[in-house]
Coordinates of C-alpha atoms (C1' of nucleotides) in Angstrom, one line a residue:
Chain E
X1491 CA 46.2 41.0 45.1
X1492 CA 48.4 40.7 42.5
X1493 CA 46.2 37.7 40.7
X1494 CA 43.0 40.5 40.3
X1495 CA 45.8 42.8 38.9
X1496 CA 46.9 40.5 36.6
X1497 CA 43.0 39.9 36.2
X1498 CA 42.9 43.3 35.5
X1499 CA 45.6 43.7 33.0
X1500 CA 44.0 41.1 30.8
X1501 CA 40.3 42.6 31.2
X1502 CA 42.1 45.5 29.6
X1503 CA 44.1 44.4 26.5
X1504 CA 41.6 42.4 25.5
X1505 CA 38.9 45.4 26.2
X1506 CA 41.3 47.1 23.4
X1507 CA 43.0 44.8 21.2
X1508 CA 41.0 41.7 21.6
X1509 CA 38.9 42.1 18.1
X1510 CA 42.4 43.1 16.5
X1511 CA 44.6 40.2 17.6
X1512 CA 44.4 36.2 17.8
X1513 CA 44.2 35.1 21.1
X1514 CA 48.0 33.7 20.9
X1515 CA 49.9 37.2 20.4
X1516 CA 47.0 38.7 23.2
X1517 CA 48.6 36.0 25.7
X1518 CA 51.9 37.3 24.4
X1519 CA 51.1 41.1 24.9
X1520 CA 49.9 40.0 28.4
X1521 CA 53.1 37.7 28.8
X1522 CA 55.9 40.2 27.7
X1523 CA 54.3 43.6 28.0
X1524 CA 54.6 45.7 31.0
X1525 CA 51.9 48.1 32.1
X1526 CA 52.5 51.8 33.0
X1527 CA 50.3 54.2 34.0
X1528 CA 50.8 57.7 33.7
X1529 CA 49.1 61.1 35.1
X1530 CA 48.4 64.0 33.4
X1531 CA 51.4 65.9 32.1
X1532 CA 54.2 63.4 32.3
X1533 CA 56.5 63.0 29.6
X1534 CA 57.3 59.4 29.0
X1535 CA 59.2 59.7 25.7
X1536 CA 61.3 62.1 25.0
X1537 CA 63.9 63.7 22.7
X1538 CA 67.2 61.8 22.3
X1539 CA 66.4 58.9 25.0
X1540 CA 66.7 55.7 23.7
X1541 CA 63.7 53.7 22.9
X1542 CA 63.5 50.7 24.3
X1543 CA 59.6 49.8 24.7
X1544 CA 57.2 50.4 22.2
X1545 CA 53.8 52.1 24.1
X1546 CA 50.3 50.4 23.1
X1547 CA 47.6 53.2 24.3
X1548 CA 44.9 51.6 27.1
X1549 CA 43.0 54.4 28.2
X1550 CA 43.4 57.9 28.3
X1551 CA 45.3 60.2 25.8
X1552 CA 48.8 61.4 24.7
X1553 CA 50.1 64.6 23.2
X1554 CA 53.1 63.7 20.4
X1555 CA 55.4 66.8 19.6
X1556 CA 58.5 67.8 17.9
X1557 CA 60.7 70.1 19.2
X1558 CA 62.9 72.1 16.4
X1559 CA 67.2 72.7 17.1
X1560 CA 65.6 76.2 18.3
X1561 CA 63.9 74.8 21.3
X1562 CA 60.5 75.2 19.3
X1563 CA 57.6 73.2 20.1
X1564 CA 55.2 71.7 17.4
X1565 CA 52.2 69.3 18.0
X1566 CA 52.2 66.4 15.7
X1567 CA 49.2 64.5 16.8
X1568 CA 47.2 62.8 19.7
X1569 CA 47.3 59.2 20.2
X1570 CA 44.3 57.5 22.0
X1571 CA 43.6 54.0 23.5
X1572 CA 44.1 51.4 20.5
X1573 CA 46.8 53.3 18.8
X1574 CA 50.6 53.0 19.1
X1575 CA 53.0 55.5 18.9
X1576 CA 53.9 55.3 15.3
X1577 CA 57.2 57.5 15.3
X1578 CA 58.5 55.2 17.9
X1579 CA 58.1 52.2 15.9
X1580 CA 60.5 53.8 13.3
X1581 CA 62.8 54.9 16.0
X1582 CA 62.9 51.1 17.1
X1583 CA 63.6 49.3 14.1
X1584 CA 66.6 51.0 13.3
X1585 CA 67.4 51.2 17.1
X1586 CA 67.6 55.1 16.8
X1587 CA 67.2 57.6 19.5
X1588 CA 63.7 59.4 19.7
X1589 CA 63.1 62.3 17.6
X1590 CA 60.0 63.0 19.7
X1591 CA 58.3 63.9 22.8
X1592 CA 55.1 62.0 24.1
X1593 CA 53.0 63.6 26.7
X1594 CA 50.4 62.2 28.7
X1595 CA 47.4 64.4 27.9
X1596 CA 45.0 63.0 30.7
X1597 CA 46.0 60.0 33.6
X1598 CA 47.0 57.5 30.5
X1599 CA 47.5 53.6 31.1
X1600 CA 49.7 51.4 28.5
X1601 CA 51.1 48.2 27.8
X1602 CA 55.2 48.4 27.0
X1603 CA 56.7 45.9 24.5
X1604 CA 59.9 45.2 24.5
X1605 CA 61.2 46.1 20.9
X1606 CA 63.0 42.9 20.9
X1607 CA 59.3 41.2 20.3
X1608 CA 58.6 43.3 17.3
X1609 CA 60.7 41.3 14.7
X1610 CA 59.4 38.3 16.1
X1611 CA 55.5 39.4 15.9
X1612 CA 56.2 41.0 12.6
X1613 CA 56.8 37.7 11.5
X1614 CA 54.8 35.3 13.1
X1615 CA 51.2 37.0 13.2
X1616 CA 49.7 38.5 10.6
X1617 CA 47.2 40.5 12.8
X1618 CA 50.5 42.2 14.3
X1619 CA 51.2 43.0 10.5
X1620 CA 47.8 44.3 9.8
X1621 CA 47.7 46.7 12.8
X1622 CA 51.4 48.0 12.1
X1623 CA 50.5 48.8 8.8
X1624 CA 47.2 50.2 9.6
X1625 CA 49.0 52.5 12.4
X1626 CA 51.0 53.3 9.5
X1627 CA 48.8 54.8 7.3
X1628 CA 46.6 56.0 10.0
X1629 CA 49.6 58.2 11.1
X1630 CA 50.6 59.4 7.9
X1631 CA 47.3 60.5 7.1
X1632 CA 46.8 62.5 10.5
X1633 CA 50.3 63.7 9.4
X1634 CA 49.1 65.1 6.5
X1635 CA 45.9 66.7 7.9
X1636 CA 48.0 68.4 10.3
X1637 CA 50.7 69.4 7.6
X1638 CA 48.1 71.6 5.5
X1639 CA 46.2 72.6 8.3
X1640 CA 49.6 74.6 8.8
X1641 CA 50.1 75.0 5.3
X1642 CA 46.8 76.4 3.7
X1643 CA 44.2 77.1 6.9
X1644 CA 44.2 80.4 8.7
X1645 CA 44.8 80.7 12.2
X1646 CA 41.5 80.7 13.0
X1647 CA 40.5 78.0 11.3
X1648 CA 43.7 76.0 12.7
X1649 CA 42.2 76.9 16.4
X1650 CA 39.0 75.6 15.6
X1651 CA 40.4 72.4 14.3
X1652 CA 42.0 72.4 17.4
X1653 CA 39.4 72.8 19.8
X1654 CA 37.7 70.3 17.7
X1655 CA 40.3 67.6 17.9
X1656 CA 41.0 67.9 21.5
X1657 CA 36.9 67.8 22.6
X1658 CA 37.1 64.8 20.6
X1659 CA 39.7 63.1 22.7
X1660 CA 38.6 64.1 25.8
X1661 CA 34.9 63.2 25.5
X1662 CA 34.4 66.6 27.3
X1663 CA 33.1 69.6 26.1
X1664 CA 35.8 71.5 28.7
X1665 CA 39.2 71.8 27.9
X1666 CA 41.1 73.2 30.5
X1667 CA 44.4 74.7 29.4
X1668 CA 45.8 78.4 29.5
X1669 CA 45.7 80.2 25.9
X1670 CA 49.7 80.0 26.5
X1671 CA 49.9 76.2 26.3
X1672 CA 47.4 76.5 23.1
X1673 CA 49.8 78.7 21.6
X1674 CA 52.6 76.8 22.2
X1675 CA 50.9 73.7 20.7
X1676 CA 50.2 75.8 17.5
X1677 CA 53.7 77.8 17.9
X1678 CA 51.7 81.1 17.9
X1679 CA 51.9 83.7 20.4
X1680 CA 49.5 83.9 23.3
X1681 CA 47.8 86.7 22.2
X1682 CA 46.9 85.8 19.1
X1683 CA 45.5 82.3 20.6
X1684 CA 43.6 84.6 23.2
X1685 CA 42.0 87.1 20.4
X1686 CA 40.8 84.4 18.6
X1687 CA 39.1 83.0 21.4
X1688 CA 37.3 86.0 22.4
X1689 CA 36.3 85.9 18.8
X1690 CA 34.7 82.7 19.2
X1691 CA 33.6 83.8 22.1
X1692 CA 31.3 86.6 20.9
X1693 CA 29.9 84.4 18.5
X1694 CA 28.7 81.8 20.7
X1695 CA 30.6 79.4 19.4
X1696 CA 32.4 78.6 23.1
X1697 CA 32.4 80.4 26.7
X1698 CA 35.8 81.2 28.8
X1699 CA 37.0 81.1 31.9
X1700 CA 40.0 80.8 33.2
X1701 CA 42.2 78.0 32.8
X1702 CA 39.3 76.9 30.7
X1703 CA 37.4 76.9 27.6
X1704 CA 34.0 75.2 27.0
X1705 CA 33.1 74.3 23.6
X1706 CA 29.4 74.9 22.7
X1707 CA 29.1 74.7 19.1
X1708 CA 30.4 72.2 16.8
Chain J
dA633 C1' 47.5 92.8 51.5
dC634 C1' 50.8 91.5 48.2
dA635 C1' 52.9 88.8 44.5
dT636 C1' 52.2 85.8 40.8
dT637 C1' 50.1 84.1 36.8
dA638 C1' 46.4 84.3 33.2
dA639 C1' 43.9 87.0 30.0
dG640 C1' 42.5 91.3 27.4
dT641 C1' 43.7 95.3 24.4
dG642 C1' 45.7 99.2 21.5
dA643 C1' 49.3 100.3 18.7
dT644 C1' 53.0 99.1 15.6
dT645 C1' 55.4 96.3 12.1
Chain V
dA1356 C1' 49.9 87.3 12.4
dA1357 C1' 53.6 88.7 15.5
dT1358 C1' 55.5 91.7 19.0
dC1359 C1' 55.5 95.2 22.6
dA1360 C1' 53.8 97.4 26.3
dC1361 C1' 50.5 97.9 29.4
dT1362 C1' 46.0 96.9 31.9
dT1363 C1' 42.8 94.1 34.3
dA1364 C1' 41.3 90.0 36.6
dA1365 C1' 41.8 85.7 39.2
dT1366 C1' 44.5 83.0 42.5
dG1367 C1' 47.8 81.7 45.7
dT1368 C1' 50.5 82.8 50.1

DNA sequence: ACATTAAGTGATT
DNA sequence: AATCACTTAATGT
């Protein structure tokens, strides 16, 4: 039982990292790393607990947000299988406390590292290197798509993105969320988030219902 | 049937 | 675009 679950485990890192890393640091990942899985809606980071694992994604999705000293909630960006949580790499390093909060946006498996491994990986294989740096700049440039989207596009423009984003992640054309949760993603109020969508609405651009929005257009 | 929660809408700032 | 106040609709008990 536990051999096809180790079976298992491998089938999966390599599904998702095996182009990315030498088979030497994949026996590692499989060695060291633990595997969690989460459901939908459980927060497995969050503010001011102390990191101690670094999360590579397997499957599913995860919501990363930032909550401001006013108990306001901002969505920084989605993570999906292959990507790491960048933030928490930083927080690692310099053994800080997380300044984030990581959601699980669907049932979400990953692989834990110990941050202890980091160091050693950093210096030992390059394709660790590569793919921190790469996670790097992929980060920052998602950080700066979301940064102007706040700065310079209108709200309705910012919903669309939105909608975009998340029917990309989920590989469904159905999101199912209450315009309140949108909202708070966005920080907006709920009723602008629901006039907008009856906007779209009467354009054709997507149906509601409740609890649920299907996107039609895109 | 009643209470609760989600969504829609006009008016005001 | 935000907030208020209120209505209507859908769901759970």
């Amino acid at each position: 039982m536990s051999e096809s679950l180790e079976q298992n485990t491998k089938e999966l890192i390599e599904k998702n990292y095996g182009f990315l890393f030498e088979p030497e640091l994949l026996e590692e990942i499989e060695k060291h790393g633990e595997i969690k899985s989460f459901s939908t809606g459980e927060i497995f980071i969050d503010l001011g607990q102390k990191i101690t694992h670094m999360p590579l994604l397997l499957t599913g999705s995860v919501k990363v947000m930032r909550e401001d000293p006013k108990g306001q909630e901002l969505l920084l960006y989605f993570l999906e299988r292959g990507d790491t949580c960048t933030m928490s790499l930083s927080c690692c390093m310099g053994n800080k406390v997380s300044d984030i909060r990581a959601i699980a946006e669907e049932n979400t498996e990953l692989v834990m590292i110990p941050v202890e491994k980091m160091d050693e990986w950093l210096r030992q294989y390059r394709s660790w290197r590569n793919y921190i740096f790469d996670s790097y700049q992929v980060r920052l440039n998602e950080l700066m798509e979301t940064l102007d989207s706040i700065a310079f596009m209108k709200m309705d423009e910012r919903l669309k993105k939105y909608l975009n984003d998340r029917v990309k992640l989920l590989g469904s054309t159905t999101i199912s969320a209450t315009h309140q949760q949108i909202a708070t993603d966005m920080n907006t109020s709920r009723v602008v988030v629901s006039r907008l969508l009856k906007q779209l609405e009467k354009k054709g651009e997507i149906k509601l219902g409740r609890n649920k929005i299907e996107v039609l257009d895109f």
